[in-house]
Coordinates of C-alpha atoms and ligand atoms in Angstrom, one line a residue:
M195 CA 23.7 -5.7 -18.4
A196 CA 23.2 -3.8 -15.2
S197 CA 22.8 -4.4 -11.6
A198 CA 20.5 -3.3 -8.8
I199 CA 20.1 -2.9 -5.3
V200 CA 16.4 -3.3 -3.8
V201 CA 16.2 -2.2 -0.2
G202 CA 13.2 -3.5 1.5
A203 CA 13.1 -6.5 -0.5
T204 CA 10.5 -8.3 1.2
G205 CA 8.1 -5.5 1.5
I206 CA 4.6 -5.4 -0.4
L207 CA 6.2 -3.0 -3.1
G208 CA 9.8 -4.2 -2.9
R209 CA 9.3 -7.7 -3.2
E210 CA 7.8 -7.0 -6.8
I211 CA 10.6 -5.0 -8.0
V212 CA 13.1 -8.0 -7.0
K213 CA 10.7 -10.4 -8.9
E214 CA 10.4 -8.2 -11.9
L215 CA 14.1 -7.8 -12.2
S216 CA 14.9 -10.9 -11.7
R217 CA 12.8 -12.2 -14.4
N218 CA 15.1 -10.6 -16.8
P219 CA 18.7 -12.1 -16.2
E220 CA 19.7 -10.7 -19.6
E221 CA 19.2 -7.2 -18.6
W222 CA 20.0 -7.5 -14.8
K223 CA 22.9 -9.5 -14.0
T224 CA 23.0 -9.1 -10.2
I225 CA 20.2 -8.0 -7.7
Y226 CA 21.0 -7.3 -4.2
A227 CA 17.9 -7.8 -2.3
L228 CA 18.3 -6.3 1.0
S229 CA 16.1 -6.6 4.3
R230 CA 16.4 -7.9 7.8
S231 CA 14.1 -11.1 7.2
K232 CA 14.4 -13.3 4.1
K233 CA 11.0 -14.8 3.1
D234 CA 11.3 -15.8 -0.7
E235 CA 13.6 -18.3 -2.6
Y236 CA 15.5 -16.3 -5.1
P237 CA 17.3 -17.4 -8.4
S238 CA 21.1 -17.3 -8.3
H239 CA 21.5 -13.9 -9.8
V240 CA 19.7 -12.6 -6.7
V241 CA 21.7 -12.3 -3.7
H242 CA 20.0 -11.5 -0.4
K243 CA 21.8 -9.6 2.3
H244 CA 20.7 -8.8 5.9
I245 CA 20.8 -5.4 6.8
D246 CA 19.1 -3.5 9.4
L247 CA 19.0 0.1 8.5
L248 CA 18.6 1.1 12.2
S249 CA 22.3 -0.4 13.2
S250 CA 25.3 1.9 13.4
A251 CA 27.0 3.4 10.5
D252 CA 29.7 1.1 11.1
Q253 CA 27.7 -2.1 11.1
M254 CA 25.8 -0.9 8.0
A255 CA 29.1 -0.3 6.2
K256 CA 30.3 -3.7 7.0
D257 CA 27.1 -5.4 5.8
L258 CA 27.4 -3.4 2.7
Q259 CA 30.7 -4.4 1.8
G260 CA 31.0 -5.4 -1.7
V261 CA 27.3 -4.3 -2.5
E262 CA 27.3 -1.7 -5.3
A263 CA 25.0 -1.0 -8.3
E264 CA 24.2 1.3 -11.0
Y265 CA 20.4 1.3 -9.9
I266 CA 19.2 1.7 -6.3
F267 CA 15.6 1.1 -5.1
F268 CA 14.5 2.2 -1.7
T269 CA 11.3 0.9 -0.7
A270 CA 12.1 0.1 3.3
Y271 CA 9.5 1.3 5.4
L272 CA 8.9 1.6 9.1
Q273 CA 5.5 2.7 10.8
K274 CA 5.6 4.7 13.9
D275 CA 2.9 6.0 16.1
T276 CA 3.5 9.6 15.3
E277 CA 4.3 11.7 12.2
Q278 CA 7.0 13.2 13.9
E279 CA 8.6 9.9 14.7
N280 CA 7.9 8.6 11.2
W281 CA 10.0 11.6 9.9
E282 CA 12.6 10.9 12.1
V283 CA 12.9 7.1 11.4
N284 CA 12.3 6.8 7.9
G285 CA 14.4 9.9 7.2
D286 CA 17.4 8.5 9.2
M287 CA 17.0 5.1 7.5
L288 CA 17.2 6.6 4.1
S289 CA 20.0 9.2 5.0
N290 CA 22.3 6.4 7.0
F291 CA 21.8 3.8 4.0
L292 CA 23.0 6.6 1.3
T293 CA 26.0 7.3 3.3
S294 CA 27.0 3.7 4.0
L295 CA 26.9 2.5 0.3
N296 CA 29.7 2.7 -2.0
H297 CA 28.5 5.1 -5.0
T298 CA 31.2 4.3 -7.5
K299 CA 28.7 2.7 -9.7
T300 CA 25.7 4.6 -8.9
Q301 CA 23.5 6.1 -11.6
R302 CA 20.2 6.4 -10.5
I303 CA 18.6 6.1 -7.1
L304 CA 14.6 5.5 -7.0
L305 CA 12.6 6.3 -3.9
V306 CA 9.0 5.0 -3.2
T307 CA 6.9 7.1 -1.1
G308 CA 3.2 7.5 -1.8
A309 CA 0.0 9.3 -2.0
K310 CA 0.6 10.8 1.5
Q311 CA 2.7 13.2 -0.3
Y312 CA -0.8 15.2 -0.8
G313 CA -1.8 14.6 2.5
V314 CA -4.6 12.0 1.7
H315 CA -4.2 10.8 5.4
L316 CA -5.2 14.1 6.5
G317 CA -8.7 14.8 4.9
P318 CA -9.9 15.7 1.6
P319 CA -7.1 16.7 -1.1
K320 CA -7.5 18.8 -4.4
N321 CA -8.5 16.2 -6.8
P322 CA -7.1 15.2 -9.3
L323 CA -3.6 14.8 -7.7
L324 CA -0.7 16.3 -9.6
E325 CA 2.9 16.0 -9.0
S326 CA 3.2 19.7 -9.3
D327 CA 0.7 20.1 -6.3
P328 CA 2.5 22.3 -3.7
W329 CA 3.9 20.5 -0.8
L330 CA 1.6 21.0 2.4
P331 CA 3.6 23.6 4.8
I332 CA 4.5 22.3 8.3
P333 CA 2.8 23.7 10.1
P334 CA -0.1 23.9 9.9
Y335 CA 0.2 20.4 8.5
P336 CA 1.9 17.9 10.5
P337 CA 5.5 16.6 9.6
N338 CA 5.4 14.4 6.2
F339 CA 8.3 12.0 6.3
Y340 CA 8.1 12.0 2.5
Y341 CA 9.3 15.6 2.3
R342 CA 12.4 14.6 4.5
Q343 CA 13.3 11.6 2.5
Q344 CA 12.8 13.6 -0.9
T345 CA 14.8 16.8 0.3
L346 CA 17.6 14.6 1.7
L347 CA 17.7 12.2 -1.7
H348 CA 17.7 15.5 -4.0
T349 CA 20.6 16.9 -1.8
F350 CA 22.6 13.7 -2.0
C351 CA 22.2 13.5 -5.6
A352 CA 23.0 17.1 -6.6
A353 CA 26.3 16.9 -4.6
R354 CA 27.2 13.9 -6.6
P355 CA 26.8 14.2 -10.2
P356 CA 25.9 12.2 -12.4
I357 CA 23.8 10.6 -10.0
Y358 CA 20.0 11.0 -10.6
W359 CA 16.9 10.7 -8.5
T360 CA 13.2 9.4 -9.3
V361 CA 10.5 9.3 -7.2
T362 CA 7.1 7.4 -7.2
Y363 CA 3.7 8.1 -5.4
P364 CA 1.8 4.7 -5.3
N365 CA -1.6 4.7 -3.5
D366 CA -3.6 1.9 -1.8
V367 CA -1.3 -0.8 -2.9
I368 CA -2.7 -4.2 -4.2
G369 CA -0.1 -6.8 -3.6
F370 CA 1.3 -9.8 -1.7
A371 CA 3.1 -9.6 1.5
T372 CA 3.0 -11.1 4.9
G373 CA 3.7 -9.4 8.2
N374 CA 4.0 -5.7 6.7
F375 CA 2.4 -2.5 7.5
M376 CA -0.2 -1.7 5.1
N377 CA -1.9 -4.5 3.2
L378 CA -5.3 -3.9 1.9
A379 CA -6.0 -7.4 0.0
T380 CA -5.2 -9.7 2.5
G381 CA -7.3 -7.8 5.0
I382 CA -10.2 -7.7 2.7
A383 CA -9.6 -11.6 2.0
L384 CA -9.3 -12.4 5.6
Y385 CA -12.7 -10.5 6.4
A386 CA -14.5 -12.3 3.6
A387 CA -13.3 -15.7 4.4
V388 CA -14.1 -15.3 8.2
T389 CA -17.5 -13.7 7.3
R390 CA -18.4 -16.8 5.3
E391 CA -17.3 -19.0 8.0
L392 CA -19.5 -17.2 10.6
T393 CA -22.2 -17.3 8.2
T394 CA -22.1 -20.8 7.3
T395 CA -21.7 -22.0 10.7
T396 CA -25.0 -20.0 11.9
N397 CA -27.0 -21.6 9.0
K398 CA -27.9 -18.4 7.3
E399 CA -29.9 -18.7 4.1
K400 CA -27.8 -16.3 1.8
L401 CA -24.2 -15.8 2.3
E402 CA -23.8 -12.1 2.4
L403 CA -20.6 -9.7 2.7
P404 CA -21.4 -6.6 4.1
F405 CA -19.3 -3.6 2.9
P406 CA -17.7 -2.8 6.1
G407 CA -16.5 0.9 5.1
S408 CA -18.4 4.2 4.7
P409 CA -21.5 4.3 2.5
T410 CA -20.2 7.5 1.4
F411 CA -17.0 6.2 0.3
Y412 CA -19.0 3.1 -1.6
T413 CA -19.9 5.7 -4.3
R414 CA -16.8 7.7 -4.2
F415 CA -13.6 7.2 -6.4
D416 CA -10.0 5.9 -5.5
T417 CA -7.0 5.3 -7.6
F418 CA -5.1 1.9 -6.7
T419 CA -1.7 0.7 -7.4
S420 CA -1.0 -3.0 -8.3
A421 CA 2.5 -3.9 -6.9
P422 CA 3.5 -5.6 -10.0
L423 CA 2.6 -2.5 -12.2
H424 CA 4.5 -0.4 -9.8
A425 CA 7.5 -2.9 -10.2
R426 CA 7.3 -2.5 -13.9
F427 CA 7.2 1.2 -13.7
C428 CA 10.1 1.3 -11.5
A429 CA 12.4 -1.0 -13.7
W430 CA 11.4 1.3 -16.6
A431 CA 11.7 5.0 -14.9
V432 CA 14.9 4.0 -13.3
R433 CA 16.7 4.0 -16.5
D434 CA 14.7 6.4 -18.6
P435 CA 16.3 9.7 -19.1
R436 CA 12.7 11.4 -19.1
A437 CA 12.4 10.2 -15.5
A438 CA 15.6 11.4 -14.1
D439 CA 15.2 14.0 -11.3
Q440 CA 11.5 13.5 -11.6
A441 CA 8.7 12.4 -9.2
F442 CA 5.4 10.5 -10.7
N443 CA 2.1 9.2 -9.5
V444 CA 1.9 5.5 -10.2
V445 CA -1.5 4.3 -10.1
N446 CA -3.3 1.6 -12.2
G447 CA -4.7 3.6 -14.8
D448 CA -8.4 3.4 -13.9
A449 CA -10.5 5.3 -11.2
Q450 CA -12.4 2.8 -9.3
S451 CA -15.1 2.6 -6.6
W452 CA -16.3 0.3 -4.3
V453 CA -19.7 0.1 -6.1
D454 CA -18.1 -1.7 -8.9
L455 CA -15.5 -3.8 -6.7
W456 CA -17.3 -4.8 -3.6
P457 CA -20.1 -6.9 -5.4
R458 CA -17.0 -8.8 -7.2
V459 CA -15.3 -9.3 -3.9
A460 CA -18.6 -10.9 -2.5
R461 CA -18.8 -13.1 -5.7
R462 CA -15.1 -14.1 -5.5
F463 CA -15.9 -15.5 -2.0
G464 CA -18.9 -17.2 -2.9
M465 CA -21.0 -14.6 -1.5
V466 CA -23.5 -11.7 -2.6
V467 CA -24.0 -8.2 -1.5
R468 CA -27.4 -7.5 0.1
A469 CA -29.5 -4.9 -1.6
D470 CA -30.2 -3.0 1.3
Q471 CA -27.0 -3.5 3.0
F472 CA -26.7 0.4 4.0
S473 CA -30.0 0.3 5.7
K474 CA -30.0 1.7 9.3
D475 CA -32.4 -0.9 10.8
K476 CA -30.7 -4.2 10.0
T477 CA -29.0 -6.2 12.6
G478 CA -28.4 -9.6 11.1
G479 CA -25.9 -10.7 8.5
G480 CA -28.3 -12.8 6.5
G481 CA -31.9 -12.4 7.7
G482 CA -31.8 -10.8 11.0
G483 CA -33.1 -12.3 14.2
G484 CA -31.2 -14.9 15.9
G485 CA -27.5 -16.0 15.5
W486 CA -24.6 -13.9 15.4
E487 CA -25.0 -10.2 14.5
W488 CA -22.3 -8.9 12.4
E489 CA -22.7 -5.2 13.3
E490 CA -23.0 -5.3 17.0
G491 CA -20.5 -2.9 18.8
C492 CA -18.6 -2.7 15.5
A493 CA -19.5 0.8 14.0
G494 CA -16.7 3.5 14.0
R495 CA -16.7 7.2 13.2
R496 CA -13.8 9.5 13.5
E497 CA -13.3 13.2 12.3
L498 CA -9.8 13.4 11.1
G499 CA -9.7 17.2 12.4
G500 CA -7.1 19.5 11.6
A501 CA -6.7 21.3 8.2
P502 CA -7.5 19.3 5.2
P503 CA -5.0 19.3 2.5
V504 CA -7.2 20.7 -0.2
G505 CA -6.9 23.9 2.1
V506 CA -3.6 24.6 0.6
V507 CA -5.0 25.4 -2.7
A508 CA -8.4 26.9 -1.6
E509 CA -7.8 30.7 -2.1
E510 CA -6.4 30.0 -5.7
V511 CA -8.9 27.6 -7.0
G512 CA -11.9 29.4 -5.3
L513 CA -12.9 27.1 -2.5
V514 CA -13.0 29.3 0.5
G515 CA -16.2 29.1 2.1
A516 CA -17.6 26.2 -0.1
G517 CA -17.8 23.8 2.7
V518 CA -14.9 21.1 1.8
V519 CA -12.3 23.1 3.5
E520 CA -14.1 24.1 6.6
E521 CA -15.8 20.4 7.2
G522 CA -12.4 18.3 6.8
G523 CA -12.5 14.6 6.7
V524 CA -14.3 11.9 8.3
L525 CA -13.6 8.2 8.9
E526 CA -16.6 6.1 9.2
Q527 CA -17.2 2.3 9.4
R528 CA -20.2 0.2 9.3
V529 CA -18.0 -2.4 10.6
S530 CA -14.8 -1.3 12.0
L531 CA -12.4 -4.0 11.2
V532 CA -10.5 -3.2 14.3
K533 CA -13.3 -3.9 16.3
W534 CA -14.9 -6.7 14.3
S535 CA -11.5 -8.8 14.3
G536 CA -11.2 -8.3 18.1
K537 CA -14.5 -9.9 18.8
G538 CA -14.7 -13.4 20.6
E539 CA -16.8 -15.0 17.8
V540 CA -14.5 -13.9 15.0
R541 CA -11.5 -15.0 16.6
V542 CA -12.8 -18.7 17.3
A543 CA -14.3 -18.6 13.7
W544 CA -10.9 -17.8 12.4
E545 CA -9.1 -20.6 14.7
R546 CA -11.6 -23.3 13.3
L547 CA -11.2 -22.1 9.7
A548 CA -7.3 -22.1 9.9
E549 CA -7.3 -25.5 11.6
R550 CA -10.1 -27.2 9.1
E551 CA -8.2 -25.7 6.0
G552 CA -4.6 -25.8 7.2
L553 CA -3.9 -21.9 7.0
Q554 CA -1.1 -20.0 8.2
R555 CA -2.3 -19.1 11.6
D556 CA -0.7 -16.0 12.4
V557 CA -1.8 -13.9 9.5
F558 CA -5.0 -12.8 11.2
G559 CA -3.1 -11.3 14.1
K560 CA -0.9 -9.6 11.9
A561 CA -3.5 -8.0 9.4
T562 CA -3.4 -4.4 9.1
W563 CA -7.0 -3.7 10.0
A564 CA -6.4 -0.2 11.1
F565 CA -5.2 0.6 7.5
V566 CA -8.2 -1.4 5.8
D567 CA -10.6 0.8 8.1
F568 CA -8.9 4.0 6.6
V569 CA -9.1 2.9 3.1
L570 CA -12.9 2.0 3.1
G571 CA -14.0 4.7 5.6
R572 CA -13.0 7.9 3.9
N573 CA -15.6 10.3 3.0
Y574 CA -13.6 11.8 0.0
D575 CA -12.3 10.9 -3.3
V576 CA -8.3 10.2 -4.1
V577 CA -7.7 10.3 -7.6
Q578 CA -4.2 10.6 -9.1
S579 CA -3.3 11.6 -12.5
M580 CA -1.3 9.3 -14.6
S581 CA -0.7 12.4 -17.3
K582 CA 2.9 13.2 -16.2
A583 CA 4.1 9.5 -16.5
R584 CA 2.1 9.2 -19.8
A585 CA 3.7 12.3 -21.3
A586 CA 7.2 10.9 -20.4
G587 CA 6.5 7.9 -22.4
W588 CA 4.8 5.4 -19.9
T589 CA 2.1 3.3 -21.3
G590 CA 1.6 0.5 -18.7
Y591 CA -2.0 -0.2 -17.3
Q592 CA -3.5 -2.7 -14.8
D593 CA -7.2 -3.3 -14.5
T594 CA -7.8 -2.8 -10.8
W595 CA -10.2 -5.7 -10.3
E596 CA -7.9 -8.2 -11.9
A597 CA -5.0 -6.9 -9.7
F598 CA -7.3 -7.9 -6.7
S599 CA -8.2 -11.2 -8.3
D600 CA -4.5 -12.4 -8.9
V601 CA -3.6 -11.4 -5.2
F602 CA -6.6 -13.2 -3.8
D603 CA -5.4 -16.3 -5.9
E604 CA -1.7 -15.8 -4.4
L605 CA -3.4 -15.6 -1.0
E606 CA -5.2 -18.8 -1.7
E607 CA -2.0 -20.6 -2.8
A608 CA 0.0 -19.2 0.1
K609 CA -2.9 -20.6 2.7
V610 CA -3.6 -17.2 4.0
V611 CA -7.3 -18.0 3.2
P612 CA -9.1 -21.1 1.9
K613 CA -9.7 -21.9 -1.7
I614 CA -13.5 -21.1 -2.2
R615 CA -13.9 -22.1 -5.6
Ligands
NAP949 N1 1.4 -0.5 1.3 C1 0.7 0.5 0.9 O1 -0.5 0.3 0.6 C2 1.4 1.5 0.2 C3 0.6 2.5 -0.2 C4 1.1 4.1 -0.6 C5 2.7 4.1 -0.2 N2 3.4 3.3 0.5 C6 4.6 3.7 0.5 O2 5.6 2.7 0.1 C7 6.7 2.8 0.7 C8 6.9 1.1 1.0 O3 6.2 0.6 1.9 P1 5.7 -0.9 1.8 O4 4.2 -1.0 2.0 O5 6.2 -1.5 0.5 O6 6.2 -1.3 3.1 P2 6.3 -2.8 3.8 O7 5.4 -3.7 2.9 O8 6.0 -2.7 5.0 O9 7.9 -3.4 3.6 C9 8.9 -2.6 4.3 C10 10.2 -3.1 4.0 O10 11.3 -2.5 4.8 C11 12.1 -3.3 5.4 N3 12.4 -2.9 6.5 C12 11.9 -2.2 7.4 N4 12.5 -1.8 8.6 C13 13.8 -2.2 8.3 C14 15.2 -1.9 8.9 N5 15.3 -1.5 10.1 N6 16.1 -2.5 8.1 C15 16.1 -2.9 6.9 N7 15.0 -3.1 6.3 C16 13.8 -2.8 7.0 C17 11.2 -4.5 5.5 O11 11.8 -5.4 5.6 P3 12.2 -6.6 7.2 O12 11.2 -6.2 7.9 O13 12.7 -7.8 6.6 O14 13.6 -5.7 7.5 C18 10.3 -4.7 4.3 O15 11.0 -5.2 3.1 C19 6.3 3.3 1.8 O16 7.0 4.8 2.0 C20 5.0 3.3 1.9 O17 4.5 4.5 2.8 C21 2.6 2.0 0.4

């Protein structure tokens, strides 16, 4: 029997770790779920504690009185406007938490970070992404708060044997959460539900769901992380000696593209994908001409600028002058969801839909449109290798479409989007 502390218990990844551990009271006798808000009801062996990781050390020590466990999962995250601020705030939150907690019992501290480890937010990386890939030097690359968090954690554990660390690198998480910072499935589901509402009410013959992202990325590869799968990984890794003092990619185990996923998304929400959805001269969502034109004023394009992460290995792997390093990354959207979600017609359609179907009204305003624009708009692959985890004994796998489908069901149950079927 063990006990656990999950910091960031209401987040898209932390919530699932609490759920996964709490399913097994024979193994996990007490689970402390820590966050500022409380969003779920818990069984009796899960104890929710309010904590503000930005509060003073005294306050935090007071809030953490009596809280100790063998296994600690740190998934808290605050998104700031600049990388420097992310570095400061997210590093400080981890550092202050670790120094405020009583570590008499601690055996392992698991930190959740992500694929930004490889600079995937900066431009094309070297694929596949391996845990042994070099960290990006600062400069020329911007500060990366994962590096500060991991360095802090390594130092903290090294000074307190026998406490070990484990770090995970998930990517483009598929999970359920409300009011968080990066939420792919909710954004897609809301886009689909409102597009359907708009199309139905303008009497279009066919219900069509245009892929809002980049035509380039439609056929490129991404590796996603199902939040429940990531939670199973964490529950396994935190106690496995082979995962001690190791960092791991944690993705589903398949490589996916929107060519395969988007037609399924369209069908799931009762729509189809238009055969020529990427033609340049189409202006209508279902037959051109009158009615609401879904593309109008909504296209987006931005060069990411700066040195792409693949540059760090360009000399070693023979990519100097090959184009990819020199050209860098581009984000492109046929329908930028940031722009689309701000349109008057779209907001009116959402209000009407929410009212008619009894949906949670505030979810549309809280959707993370810029994040969805980013995930769907890249012009480069992001493929994380699972070889290291498999060699260490991990056998978990999750089909990516099934992960999306499960979350869409959950979003319907939670009245974030209406039931279509
Ligand atoms: N979401 C993704 O698609 C994704 C992809 C790859 C990597 N990641 C990484 O995974 C990690 C976890 O992110 P996430 O997406 O799971 O985050 P999230 O869904 O936004 O959740 C963040 C959690 O942190 C808690 N928190 C924030 N500020 C706090 C504070 N001052 N005091 C106490 N708790 C606080 C929040 O709870 P309260 O607000 O209730 O306090 C919440 O439980 C991050 O490093 C992120 O970069 C995420």
